[in-house]
Coordinates of C-alpha atoms (C1' of nucleotides) in Angstrom, one line a residue:
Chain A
X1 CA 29.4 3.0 -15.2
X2 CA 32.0 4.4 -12.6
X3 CA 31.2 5.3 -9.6
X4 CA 33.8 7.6 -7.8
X5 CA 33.7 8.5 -4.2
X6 CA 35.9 9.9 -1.6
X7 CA 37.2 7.3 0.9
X8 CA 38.1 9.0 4.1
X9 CA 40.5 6.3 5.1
X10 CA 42.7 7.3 1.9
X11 CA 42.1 11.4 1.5
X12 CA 40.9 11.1 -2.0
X13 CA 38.6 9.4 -4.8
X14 CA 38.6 6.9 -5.9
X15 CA 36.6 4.3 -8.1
X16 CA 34.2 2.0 -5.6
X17 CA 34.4 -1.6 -6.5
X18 CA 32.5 -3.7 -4.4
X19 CA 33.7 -6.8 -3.0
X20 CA 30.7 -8.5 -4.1
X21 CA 28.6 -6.8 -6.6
X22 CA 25.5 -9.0 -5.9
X23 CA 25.2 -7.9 -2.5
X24 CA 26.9 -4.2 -2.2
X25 CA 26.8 -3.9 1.7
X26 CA 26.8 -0.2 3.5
X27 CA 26.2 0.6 7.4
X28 CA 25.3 4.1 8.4
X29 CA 25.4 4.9 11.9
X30 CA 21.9 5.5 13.3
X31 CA 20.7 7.8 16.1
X32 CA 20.8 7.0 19.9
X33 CA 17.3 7.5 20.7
X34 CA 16.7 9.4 23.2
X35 CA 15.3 13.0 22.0
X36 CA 13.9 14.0 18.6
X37 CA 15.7 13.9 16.0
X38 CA 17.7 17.5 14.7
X39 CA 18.2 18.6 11.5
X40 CA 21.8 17.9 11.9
X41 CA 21.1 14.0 12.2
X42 CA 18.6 14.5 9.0
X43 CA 22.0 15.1 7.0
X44 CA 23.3 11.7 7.5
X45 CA 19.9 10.0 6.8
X46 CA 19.3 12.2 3.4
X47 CA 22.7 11.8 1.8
X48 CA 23.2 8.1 2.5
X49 CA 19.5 7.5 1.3
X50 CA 20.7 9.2 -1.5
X51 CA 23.8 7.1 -2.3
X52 CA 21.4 3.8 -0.8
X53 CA 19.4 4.7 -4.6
X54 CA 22.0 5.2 -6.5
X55 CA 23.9 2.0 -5.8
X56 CA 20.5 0.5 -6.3
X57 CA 20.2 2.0 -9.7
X58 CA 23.7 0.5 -10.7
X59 CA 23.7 -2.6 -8.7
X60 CA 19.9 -3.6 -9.4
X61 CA 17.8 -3.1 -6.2
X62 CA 17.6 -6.2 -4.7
X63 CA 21.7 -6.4 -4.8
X64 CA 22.5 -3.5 -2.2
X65 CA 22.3 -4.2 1.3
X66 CA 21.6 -1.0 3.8
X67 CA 21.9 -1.1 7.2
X68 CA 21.0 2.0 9.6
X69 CA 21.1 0.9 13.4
X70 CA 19.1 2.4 16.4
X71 CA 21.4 2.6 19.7
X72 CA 19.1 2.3 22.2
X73 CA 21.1 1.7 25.3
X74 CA 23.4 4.4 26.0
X75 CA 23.6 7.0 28.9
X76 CA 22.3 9.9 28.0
X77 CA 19.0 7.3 27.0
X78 CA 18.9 6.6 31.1
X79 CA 19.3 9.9 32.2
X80 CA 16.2 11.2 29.9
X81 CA 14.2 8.0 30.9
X82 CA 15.3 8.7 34.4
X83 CA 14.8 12.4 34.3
X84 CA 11.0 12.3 32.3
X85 CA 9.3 9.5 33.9
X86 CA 10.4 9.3 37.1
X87 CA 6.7 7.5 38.3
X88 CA 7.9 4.2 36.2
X89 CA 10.7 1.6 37.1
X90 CA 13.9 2.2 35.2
X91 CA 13.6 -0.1 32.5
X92 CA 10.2 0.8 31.5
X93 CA 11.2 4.2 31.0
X94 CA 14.0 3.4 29.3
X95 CA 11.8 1.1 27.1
X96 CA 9.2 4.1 26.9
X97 CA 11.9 6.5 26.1
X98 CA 13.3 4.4 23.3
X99 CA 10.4 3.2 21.8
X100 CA 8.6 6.6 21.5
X101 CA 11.7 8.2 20.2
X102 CA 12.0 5.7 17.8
X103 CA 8.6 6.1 16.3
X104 CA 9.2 9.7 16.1
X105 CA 12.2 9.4 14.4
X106 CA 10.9 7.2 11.9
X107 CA 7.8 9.1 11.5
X108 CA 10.3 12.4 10.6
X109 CA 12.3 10.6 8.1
X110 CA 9.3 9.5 6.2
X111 CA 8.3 13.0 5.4
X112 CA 11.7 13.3 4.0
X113 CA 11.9 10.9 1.4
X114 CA 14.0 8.3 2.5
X115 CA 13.5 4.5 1.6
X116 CA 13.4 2.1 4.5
X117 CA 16.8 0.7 5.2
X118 CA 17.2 -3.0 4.4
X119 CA 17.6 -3.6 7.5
X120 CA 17.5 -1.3 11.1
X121 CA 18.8 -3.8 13.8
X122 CA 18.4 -2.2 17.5
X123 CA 21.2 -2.2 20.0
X124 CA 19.9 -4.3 22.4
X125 CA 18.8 -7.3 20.2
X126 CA 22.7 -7.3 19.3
X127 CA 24.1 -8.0 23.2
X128 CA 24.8 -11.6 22.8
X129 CA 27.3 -10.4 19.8
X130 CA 28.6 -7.5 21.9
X131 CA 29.4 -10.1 24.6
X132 CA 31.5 -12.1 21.8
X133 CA 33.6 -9.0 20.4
X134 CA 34.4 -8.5 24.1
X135 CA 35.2 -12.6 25.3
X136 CA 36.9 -12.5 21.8
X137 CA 39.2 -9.6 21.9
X138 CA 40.1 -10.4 25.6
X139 CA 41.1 -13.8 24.4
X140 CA 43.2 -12.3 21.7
X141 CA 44.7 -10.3 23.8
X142 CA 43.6 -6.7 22.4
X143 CA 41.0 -6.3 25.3
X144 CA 41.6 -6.8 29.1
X145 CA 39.6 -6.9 32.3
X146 CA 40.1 -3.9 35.0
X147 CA 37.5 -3.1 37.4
X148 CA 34.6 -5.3 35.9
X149 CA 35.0 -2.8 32.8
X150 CA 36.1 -4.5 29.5
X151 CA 39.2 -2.2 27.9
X152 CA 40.8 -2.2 24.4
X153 CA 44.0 -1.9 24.9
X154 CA 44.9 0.3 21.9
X155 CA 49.0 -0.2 22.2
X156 CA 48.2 -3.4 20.8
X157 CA 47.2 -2.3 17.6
X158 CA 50.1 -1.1 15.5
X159 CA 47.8 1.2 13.1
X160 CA 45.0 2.8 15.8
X161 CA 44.4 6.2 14.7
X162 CA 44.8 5.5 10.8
X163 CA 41.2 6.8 9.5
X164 CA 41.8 9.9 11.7
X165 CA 45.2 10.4 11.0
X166 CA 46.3 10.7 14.5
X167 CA 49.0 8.9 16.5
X168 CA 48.5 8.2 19.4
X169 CA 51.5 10.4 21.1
X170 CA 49.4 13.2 19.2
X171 CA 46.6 12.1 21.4
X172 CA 48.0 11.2 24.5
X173 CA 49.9 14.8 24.8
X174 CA 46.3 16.6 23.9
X175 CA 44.2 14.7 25.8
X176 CA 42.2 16.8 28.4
X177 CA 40.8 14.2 29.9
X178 CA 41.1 13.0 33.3
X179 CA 42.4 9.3 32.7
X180 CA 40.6 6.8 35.0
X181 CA 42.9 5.1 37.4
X182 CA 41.7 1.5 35.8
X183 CA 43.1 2.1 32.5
X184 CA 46.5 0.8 31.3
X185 CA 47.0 3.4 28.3
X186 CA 45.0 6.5 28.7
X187 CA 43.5 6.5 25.3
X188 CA 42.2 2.9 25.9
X189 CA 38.4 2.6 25.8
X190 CA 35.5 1.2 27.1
X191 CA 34.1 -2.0 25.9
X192 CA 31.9 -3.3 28.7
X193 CA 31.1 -1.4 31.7
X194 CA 29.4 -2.8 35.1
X195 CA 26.1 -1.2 35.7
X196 CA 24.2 0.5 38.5
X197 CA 21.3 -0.2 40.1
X198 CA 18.4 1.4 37.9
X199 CA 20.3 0.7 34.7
X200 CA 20.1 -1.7 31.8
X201 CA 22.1 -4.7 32.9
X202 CA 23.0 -8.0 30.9
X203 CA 25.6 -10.8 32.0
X204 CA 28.8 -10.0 31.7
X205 CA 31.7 -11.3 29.0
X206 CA 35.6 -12.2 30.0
X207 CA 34.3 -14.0 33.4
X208 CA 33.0 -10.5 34.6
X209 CA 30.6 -11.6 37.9
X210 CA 28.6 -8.4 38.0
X211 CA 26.0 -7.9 35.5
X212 CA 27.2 -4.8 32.9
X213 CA 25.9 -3.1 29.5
X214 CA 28.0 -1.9 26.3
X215 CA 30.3 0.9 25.7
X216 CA 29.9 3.2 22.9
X217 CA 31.1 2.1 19.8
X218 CA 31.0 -2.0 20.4
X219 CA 27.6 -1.7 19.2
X220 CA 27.9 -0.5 15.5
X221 CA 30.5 -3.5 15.6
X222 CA 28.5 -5.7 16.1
X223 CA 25.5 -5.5 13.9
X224 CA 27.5 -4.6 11.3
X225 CA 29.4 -8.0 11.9
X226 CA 25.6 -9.5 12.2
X227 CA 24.0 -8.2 9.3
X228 CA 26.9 -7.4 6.9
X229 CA 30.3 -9.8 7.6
X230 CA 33.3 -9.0 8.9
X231 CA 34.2 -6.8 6.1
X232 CA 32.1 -4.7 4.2
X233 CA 32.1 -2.1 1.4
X234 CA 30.8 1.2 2.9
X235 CA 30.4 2.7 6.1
X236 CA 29.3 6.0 6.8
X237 CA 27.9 8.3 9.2
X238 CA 28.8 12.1 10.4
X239 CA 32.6 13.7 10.1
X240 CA 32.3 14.4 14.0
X241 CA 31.8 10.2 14.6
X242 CA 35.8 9.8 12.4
X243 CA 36.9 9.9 16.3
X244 CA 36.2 8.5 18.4
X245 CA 33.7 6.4 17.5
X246 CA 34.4 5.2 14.0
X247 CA 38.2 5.0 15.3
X248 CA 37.2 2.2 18.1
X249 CA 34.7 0.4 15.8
X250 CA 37.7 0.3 13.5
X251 CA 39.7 -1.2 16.4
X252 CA 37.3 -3.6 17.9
X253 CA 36.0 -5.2 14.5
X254 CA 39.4 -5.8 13.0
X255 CA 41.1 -6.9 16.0
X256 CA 38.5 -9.7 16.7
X257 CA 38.3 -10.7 13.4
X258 CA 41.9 -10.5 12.1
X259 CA 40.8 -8.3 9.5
X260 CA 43.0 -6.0 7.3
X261 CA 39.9 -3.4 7.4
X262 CA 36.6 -3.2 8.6
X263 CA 34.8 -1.2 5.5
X264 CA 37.0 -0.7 2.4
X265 CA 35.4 3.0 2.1
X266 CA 34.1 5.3 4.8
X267 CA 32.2 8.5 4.5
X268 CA 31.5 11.6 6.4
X269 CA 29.3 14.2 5.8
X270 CA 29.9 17.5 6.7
X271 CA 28.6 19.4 9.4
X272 CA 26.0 21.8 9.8
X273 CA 25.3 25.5 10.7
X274 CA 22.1 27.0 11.8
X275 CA 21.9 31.0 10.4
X276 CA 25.7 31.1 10.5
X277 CA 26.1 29.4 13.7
X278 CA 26.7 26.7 15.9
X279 CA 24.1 24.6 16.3
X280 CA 23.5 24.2 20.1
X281 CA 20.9 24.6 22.6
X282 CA 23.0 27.0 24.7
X283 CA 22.1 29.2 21.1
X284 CA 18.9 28.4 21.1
X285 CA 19.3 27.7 17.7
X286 CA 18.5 23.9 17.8
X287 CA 16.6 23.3 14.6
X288 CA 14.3 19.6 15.4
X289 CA 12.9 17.8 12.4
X290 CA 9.3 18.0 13.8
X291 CA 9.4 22.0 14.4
X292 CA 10.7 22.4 10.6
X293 CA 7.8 19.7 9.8
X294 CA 5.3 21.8 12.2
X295 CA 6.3 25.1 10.8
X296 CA 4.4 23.3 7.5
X297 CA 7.9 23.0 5.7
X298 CA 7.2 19.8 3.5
X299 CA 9.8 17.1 4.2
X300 CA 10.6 17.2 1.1
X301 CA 12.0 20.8 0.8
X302 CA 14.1 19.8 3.8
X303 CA 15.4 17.0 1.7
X304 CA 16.2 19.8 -1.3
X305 CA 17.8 22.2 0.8
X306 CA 19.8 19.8 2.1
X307 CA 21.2 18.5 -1.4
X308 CA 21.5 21.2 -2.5
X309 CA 25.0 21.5 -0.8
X310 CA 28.0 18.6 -1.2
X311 CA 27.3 16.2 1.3
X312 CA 31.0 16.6 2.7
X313 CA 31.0 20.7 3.0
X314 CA 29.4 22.4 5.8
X315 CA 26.0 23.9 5.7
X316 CA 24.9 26.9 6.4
X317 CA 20.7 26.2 7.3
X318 CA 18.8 28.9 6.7
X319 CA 15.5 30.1 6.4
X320 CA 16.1 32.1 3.2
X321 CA 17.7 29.2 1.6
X322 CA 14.8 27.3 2.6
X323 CA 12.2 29.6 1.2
X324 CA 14.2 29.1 -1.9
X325 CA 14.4 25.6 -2.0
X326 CA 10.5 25.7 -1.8
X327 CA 9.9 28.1 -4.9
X328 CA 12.1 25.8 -6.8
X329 CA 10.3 22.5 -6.1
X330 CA 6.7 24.1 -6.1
X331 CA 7.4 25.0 -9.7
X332 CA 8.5 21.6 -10.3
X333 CA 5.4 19.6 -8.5
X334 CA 4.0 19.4 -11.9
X335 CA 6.6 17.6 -13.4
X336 CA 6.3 15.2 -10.3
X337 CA 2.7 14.5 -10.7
X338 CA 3.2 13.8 -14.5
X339 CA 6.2 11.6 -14.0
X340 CA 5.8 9.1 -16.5
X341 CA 8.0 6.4 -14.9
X342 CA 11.1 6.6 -16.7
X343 CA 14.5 5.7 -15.9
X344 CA 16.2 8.8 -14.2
X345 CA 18.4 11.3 -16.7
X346 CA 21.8 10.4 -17.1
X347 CA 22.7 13.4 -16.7
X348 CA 21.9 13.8 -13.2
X349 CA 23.2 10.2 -12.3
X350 CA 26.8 11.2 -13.8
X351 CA 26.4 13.6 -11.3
X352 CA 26.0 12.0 -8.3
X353 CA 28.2 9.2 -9.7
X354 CA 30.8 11.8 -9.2
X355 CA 31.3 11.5 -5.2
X356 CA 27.1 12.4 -4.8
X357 CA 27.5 15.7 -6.3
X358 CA 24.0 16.1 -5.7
X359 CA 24.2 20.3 -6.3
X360 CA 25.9 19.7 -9.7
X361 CA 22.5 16.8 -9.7
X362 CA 20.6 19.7 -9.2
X363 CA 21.6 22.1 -12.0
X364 CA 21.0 19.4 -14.3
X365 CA 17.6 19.1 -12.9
X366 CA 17.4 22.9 -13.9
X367 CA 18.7 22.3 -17.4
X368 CA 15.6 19.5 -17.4
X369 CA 13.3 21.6 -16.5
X370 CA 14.7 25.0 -18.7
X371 CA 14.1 22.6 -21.9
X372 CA 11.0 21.5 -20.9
X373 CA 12.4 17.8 -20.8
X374 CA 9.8 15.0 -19.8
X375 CA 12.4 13.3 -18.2
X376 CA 12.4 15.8 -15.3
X377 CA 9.5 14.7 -13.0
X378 CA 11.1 10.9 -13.2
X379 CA 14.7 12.0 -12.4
X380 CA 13.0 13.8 -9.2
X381 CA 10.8 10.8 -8.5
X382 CA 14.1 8.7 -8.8
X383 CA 16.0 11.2 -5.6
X384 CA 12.8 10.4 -3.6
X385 CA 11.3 13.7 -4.3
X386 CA 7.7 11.7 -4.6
X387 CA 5.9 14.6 -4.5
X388 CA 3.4 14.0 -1.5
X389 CA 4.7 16.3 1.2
X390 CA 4.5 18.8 -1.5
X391 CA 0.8 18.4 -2.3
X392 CA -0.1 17.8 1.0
X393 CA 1.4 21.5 1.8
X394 CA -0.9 22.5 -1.1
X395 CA -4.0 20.7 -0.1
X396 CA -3.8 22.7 3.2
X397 CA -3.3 25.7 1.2
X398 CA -6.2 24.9 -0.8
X399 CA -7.9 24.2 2.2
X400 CA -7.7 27.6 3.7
X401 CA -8.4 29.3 -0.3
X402 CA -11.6 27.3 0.3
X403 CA -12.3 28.9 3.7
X404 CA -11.7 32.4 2.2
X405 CA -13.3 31.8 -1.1
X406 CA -17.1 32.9 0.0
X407 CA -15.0 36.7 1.1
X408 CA -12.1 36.7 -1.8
X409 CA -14.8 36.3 -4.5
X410 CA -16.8 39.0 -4.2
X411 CA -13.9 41.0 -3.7
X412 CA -12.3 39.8 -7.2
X413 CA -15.4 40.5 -8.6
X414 CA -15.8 43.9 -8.0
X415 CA -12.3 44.1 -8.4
X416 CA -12.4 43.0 -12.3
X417 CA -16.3 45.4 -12.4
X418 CA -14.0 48.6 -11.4
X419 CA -11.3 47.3 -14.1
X420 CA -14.1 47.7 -16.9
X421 CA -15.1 50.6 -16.0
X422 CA -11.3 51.8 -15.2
X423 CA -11.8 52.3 -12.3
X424 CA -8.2 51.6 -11.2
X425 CA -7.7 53.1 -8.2
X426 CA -10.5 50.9 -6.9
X427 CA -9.3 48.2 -8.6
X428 CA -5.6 48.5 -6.9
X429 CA -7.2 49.1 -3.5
X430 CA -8.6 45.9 -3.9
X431 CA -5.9 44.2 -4.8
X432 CA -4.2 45.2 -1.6
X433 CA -7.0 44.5 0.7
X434 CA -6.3 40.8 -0.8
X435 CA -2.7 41.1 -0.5
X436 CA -3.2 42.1 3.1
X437 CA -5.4 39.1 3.4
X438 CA -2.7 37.1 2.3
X439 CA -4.2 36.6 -1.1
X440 CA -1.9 37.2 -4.3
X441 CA -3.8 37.6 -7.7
X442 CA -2.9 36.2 -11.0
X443 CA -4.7 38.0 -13.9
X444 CA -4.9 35.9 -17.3
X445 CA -5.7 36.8 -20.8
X446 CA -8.4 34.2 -21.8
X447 CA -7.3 33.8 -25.6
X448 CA -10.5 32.9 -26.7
X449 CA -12.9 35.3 -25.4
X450 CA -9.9 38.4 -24.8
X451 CA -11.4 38.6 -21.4
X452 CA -9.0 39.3 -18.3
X453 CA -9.4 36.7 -16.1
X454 CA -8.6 36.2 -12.6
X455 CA -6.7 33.5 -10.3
X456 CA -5.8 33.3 -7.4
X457 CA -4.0 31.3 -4.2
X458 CA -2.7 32.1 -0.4
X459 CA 0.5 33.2 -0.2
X460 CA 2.7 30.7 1.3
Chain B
rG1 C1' 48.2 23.3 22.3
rG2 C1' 47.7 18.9 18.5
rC3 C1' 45.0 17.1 14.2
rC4 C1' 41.4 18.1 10.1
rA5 C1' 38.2 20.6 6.8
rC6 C1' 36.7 25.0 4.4
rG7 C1' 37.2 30.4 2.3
rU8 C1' 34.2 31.4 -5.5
rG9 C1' 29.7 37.2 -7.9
rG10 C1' 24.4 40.7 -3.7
rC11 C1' 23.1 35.5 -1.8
rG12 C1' 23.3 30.0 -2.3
rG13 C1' 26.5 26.7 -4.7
rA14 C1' 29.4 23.3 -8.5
rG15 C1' 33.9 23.0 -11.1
rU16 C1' 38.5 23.6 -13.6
rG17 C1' 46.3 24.4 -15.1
rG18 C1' 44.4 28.2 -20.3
rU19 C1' 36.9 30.3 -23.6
rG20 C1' 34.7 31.0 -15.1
rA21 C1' 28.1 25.8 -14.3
rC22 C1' 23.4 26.2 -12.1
rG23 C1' 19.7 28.6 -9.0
rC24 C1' 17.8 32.9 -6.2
rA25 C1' 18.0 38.0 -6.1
rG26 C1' 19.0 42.3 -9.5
rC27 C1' 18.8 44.9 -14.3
rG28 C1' 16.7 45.5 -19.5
rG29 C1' 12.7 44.0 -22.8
rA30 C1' 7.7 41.6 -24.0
rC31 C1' 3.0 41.2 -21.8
rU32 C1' -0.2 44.5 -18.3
rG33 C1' -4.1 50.4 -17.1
rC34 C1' 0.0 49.6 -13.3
rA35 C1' 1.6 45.3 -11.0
rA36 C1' 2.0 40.1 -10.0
rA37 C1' 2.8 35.6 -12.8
rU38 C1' 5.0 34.1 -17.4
rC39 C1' 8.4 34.5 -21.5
rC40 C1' 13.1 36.6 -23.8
rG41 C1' 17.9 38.8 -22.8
rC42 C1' 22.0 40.7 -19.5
rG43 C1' 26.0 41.8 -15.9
rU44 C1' 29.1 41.0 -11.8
rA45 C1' 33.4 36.4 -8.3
rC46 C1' 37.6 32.7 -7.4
rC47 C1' 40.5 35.7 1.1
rC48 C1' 45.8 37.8 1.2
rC49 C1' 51.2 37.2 0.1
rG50 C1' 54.9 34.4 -2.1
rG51 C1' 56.5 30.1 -5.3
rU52 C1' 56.2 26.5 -9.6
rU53 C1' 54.5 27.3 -14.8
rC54 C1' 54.2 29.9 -21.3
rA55 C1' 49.7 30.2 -18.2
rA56 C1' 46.8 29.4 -11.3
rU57 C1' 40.9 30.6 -8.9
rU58 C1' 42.7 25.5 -9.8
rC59 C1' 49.4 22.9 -7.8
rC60 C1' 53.1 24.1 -3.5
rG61 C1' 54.5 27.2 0.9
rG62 C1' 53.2 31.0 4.4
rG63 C1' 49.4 34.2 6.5
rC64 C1' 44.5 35.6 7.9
rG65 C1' 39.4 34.1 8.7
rU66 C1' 35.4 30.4 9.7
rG67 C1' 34.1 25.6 11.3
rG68 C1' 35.0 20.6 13.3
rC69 C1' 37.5 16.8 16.3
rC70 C1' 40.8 15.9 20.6
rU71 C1' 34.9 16.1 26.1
rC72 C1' 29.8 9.0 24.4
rC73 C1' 27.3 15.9 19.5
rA74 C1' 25.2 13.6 12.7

RNA sequence: GGCCACGUGGCGGAGUGGUGACGCAGCGGACUGCAAAUCCGCGUACCCCGGUUCAAUUCCGGGCGUGGCCUCCA
């Protein structure tokens, strides 16, 4: 089968053929960890999970290599450590910081559905390859020493600006920036920096005396060097990552490696709204994983309402669109529980086969379920909808239904008493009591006995 | 200011050079004492202005609008 998908670096689709089909190799860029995760970074996570199982589906599972990294050295990670636990040395509270923010990050994907990475190298286990890119590129003349600060010199690379279509005139005549007075070209970056007392600090490359740490960027460089060669097939992360950072990883990797590209396809996803608006904390409108899991969402109607827009438009989050998303897999969770373990409709992977068109995916989910096709609850199974944050929302639902019970039945009782004797306006003023409890009522025909029978369940 | 996306019915959201998916909501019907749930059926859309074409929502140009990047934010 074909699988098409947009390629960033060209502005179109194309067919994906990997360079080696027994090992299909994809980085994503991971989060920094320093706060919990938004929903904005779930995006990323989702839709490369998504396209992680489908390359597994068409490549056999144990021929796709996926690696999602965890920067945990970065600024903003010693200004939080810094700024929370002041009472510890700076290193354990950047080791604190990271590792807690870690966990939760992990512990907020699982509730989404996502399948463990292949591999999820950290940052800091990666300095000794850092330290190479740098000696490397310095040696090669693409880097050079300034201030104990490591610099690409991006003049030296004829094509620097090619996956975000920008020369660099464009960006030297917008840049806003002040330009620091160690730089030979004012779009050159940082490769290696010298640290301050308090921060993370590891010898330097190039001769540098004073210890240092990374720059952005250097560090998706090198563990994707590490874990998946010097070139690979895809690389993907968030639209807003094309530049910079994606730019200099483009510029680093290639340059030390002599290397026509870094990743043959890269992909962006799309960025997302919050209730029509920018998401920032200015707004007030900054959505976290955990609150959406806290609010009793189940992950996995995150994971629906996310899909259920193309992974390269923007998204407009809402809470209506979530309450939908909700109806639409409750009324599938039985055709989750009864998956019978069959291969996923094709159907559904033509769809995504399509650059991930996971909301054309989702209308032939709809189609599944509209004929009653058994095939439904697998196909879900398949998109890591497994069905457990679902019926762990319902469990707690049931849980409060059984706190109620001992007051709802007697209620529903006389409720179906004043119905026999047509009674109705009892029989509605009941009913409302219920609904004001939060109770909604289902009544059945019995076809046996012709008795109206009674159901019912919390409103969600 | 430069670069880049996007603009489809009440809402969400695919797709296509020529019979305009799918879902939610809505409407009609069945069922019901009435509802809810369920089942059956139904309608409505391609930002504006030009151009190319036998034919454009789809291609091209311009405009307007929204968003993103250029500020270590996915």
């Amino acid at each position: 089968m074909v699988l098409r998908l947009y390629n960033t670096l060209t502005r179109q689709k194309g067919d994906f053929q990997p360079i080696d089909p027994s090992n299909v190799r994809m980085y994503v860029c991971g989060p920094t960890v320093y706060d919990y995760a938004h929903i904005g970074n779930a995006r990323p996570v989702i839709v490369f999970d998504v396209l992680f199982r489908l390359l597994r589906h068409i490549y056999g599972p144990d021929h796709v290599t996926y690696v999602r990294n965890i920067t945990d050295v970065d600024d903003k990670i010693n200004a939080r450590a810094a700024e929370r636990y002041p009472e510890l040395a700076p290193e354990a509270a950047i080791r604190k910081l990271t590792e807690e923010t870690a966990a939760q990050f992990h512990k907020d994907i699982a509730a989404l559905g996502v399948l463990a990475p292949t591999v999820e190298p950290r940052a800091t286990e990666h300095i000794l390859e850092m330290v190479e890119l740098c000696d490397t590129l310095v040696k090669n003349g693409h880097a050079y020493v300034a201030a104990d600060h490591v610099l690409f010199d991006v003049s030296s690379m004829p094509d620097y600006g090619r996956l975000s279509n920008r020369s660099l005139e464009e960006m030297e005549a917008g840049a806003r920036v002040e330009v620091a007075p160690y730089k030979k070209g004012p779009m050159d970056f940082v490769l290696w920096k010298p640290s301050k007392p308090g921060e993370p600090a590891w010898p330097s490359p190039a001769g540098i005396k004073v210890p240092g740490r990374p720059g952005w960027h250097i560090e998706c460089s090198a563990m994707s060097w590490k874990h998946l060669g010097k070139v690979f097939d895809i690389h993907g992360g968030g639209i807003d990552l094309t530049f910079p950072h994606h730019e200099n990883e483009i510029a680093q990797s290639r340059c030390a490696h002599g290397t026509p590209v870094m990743a043959n396809l890269w992909m962006h996803n799309g960025f997302l709204q919050v209730e029509g608006e920018k998401m920032s904390k200015s707004l007030g409108n900054f959505i976290t994983i955990h609150e959406l899991l806290e609010d009793g969402w189940p992950g996995e109607v995150l994971r629906f309402n996310m899909l259920r827009t193309h992974y390269r438009q923007p998204i407009d989050w809402t809470k209506k669109s979530l309450e939908e998303s909700a109806r639409i897999l409750d009324s599938w969770r039985p055709a989750i529980e009864t998956a019978n373990g069959n291969a996923p409709a094709q159907s559904v992977i033509d769809a995504l086969a399509d650059d991930l068109n996971t909301p054309a995916a989702i209308a032939e989910l709809h189609k599944l379920a509209n004929a009653g096709d058994p095939g439904l609850g697998s196909t879900l199974r398949f998109l890591g909808f497994s069905g457990e944050t679902l019926r762990a929302k319902a469990e707690k639902q049931a849980e409060t239904a059984g706190a109620m019970a001992d007051r709802v039945a007697p209620l529903i009782a006389a409720r179906l008493e004043a119905r026999k004797r047509k009674d109705f306006a009892e029989s509605d003023r009941i009913r409302d009591e219920l609904s004001a409890m939060g109770i909604a009522l289902k009544d059945t025909k019995n076809k046996q006995t012709g008795e109206i029978e009674t159901t019912w369940e919390v409103m969600r």
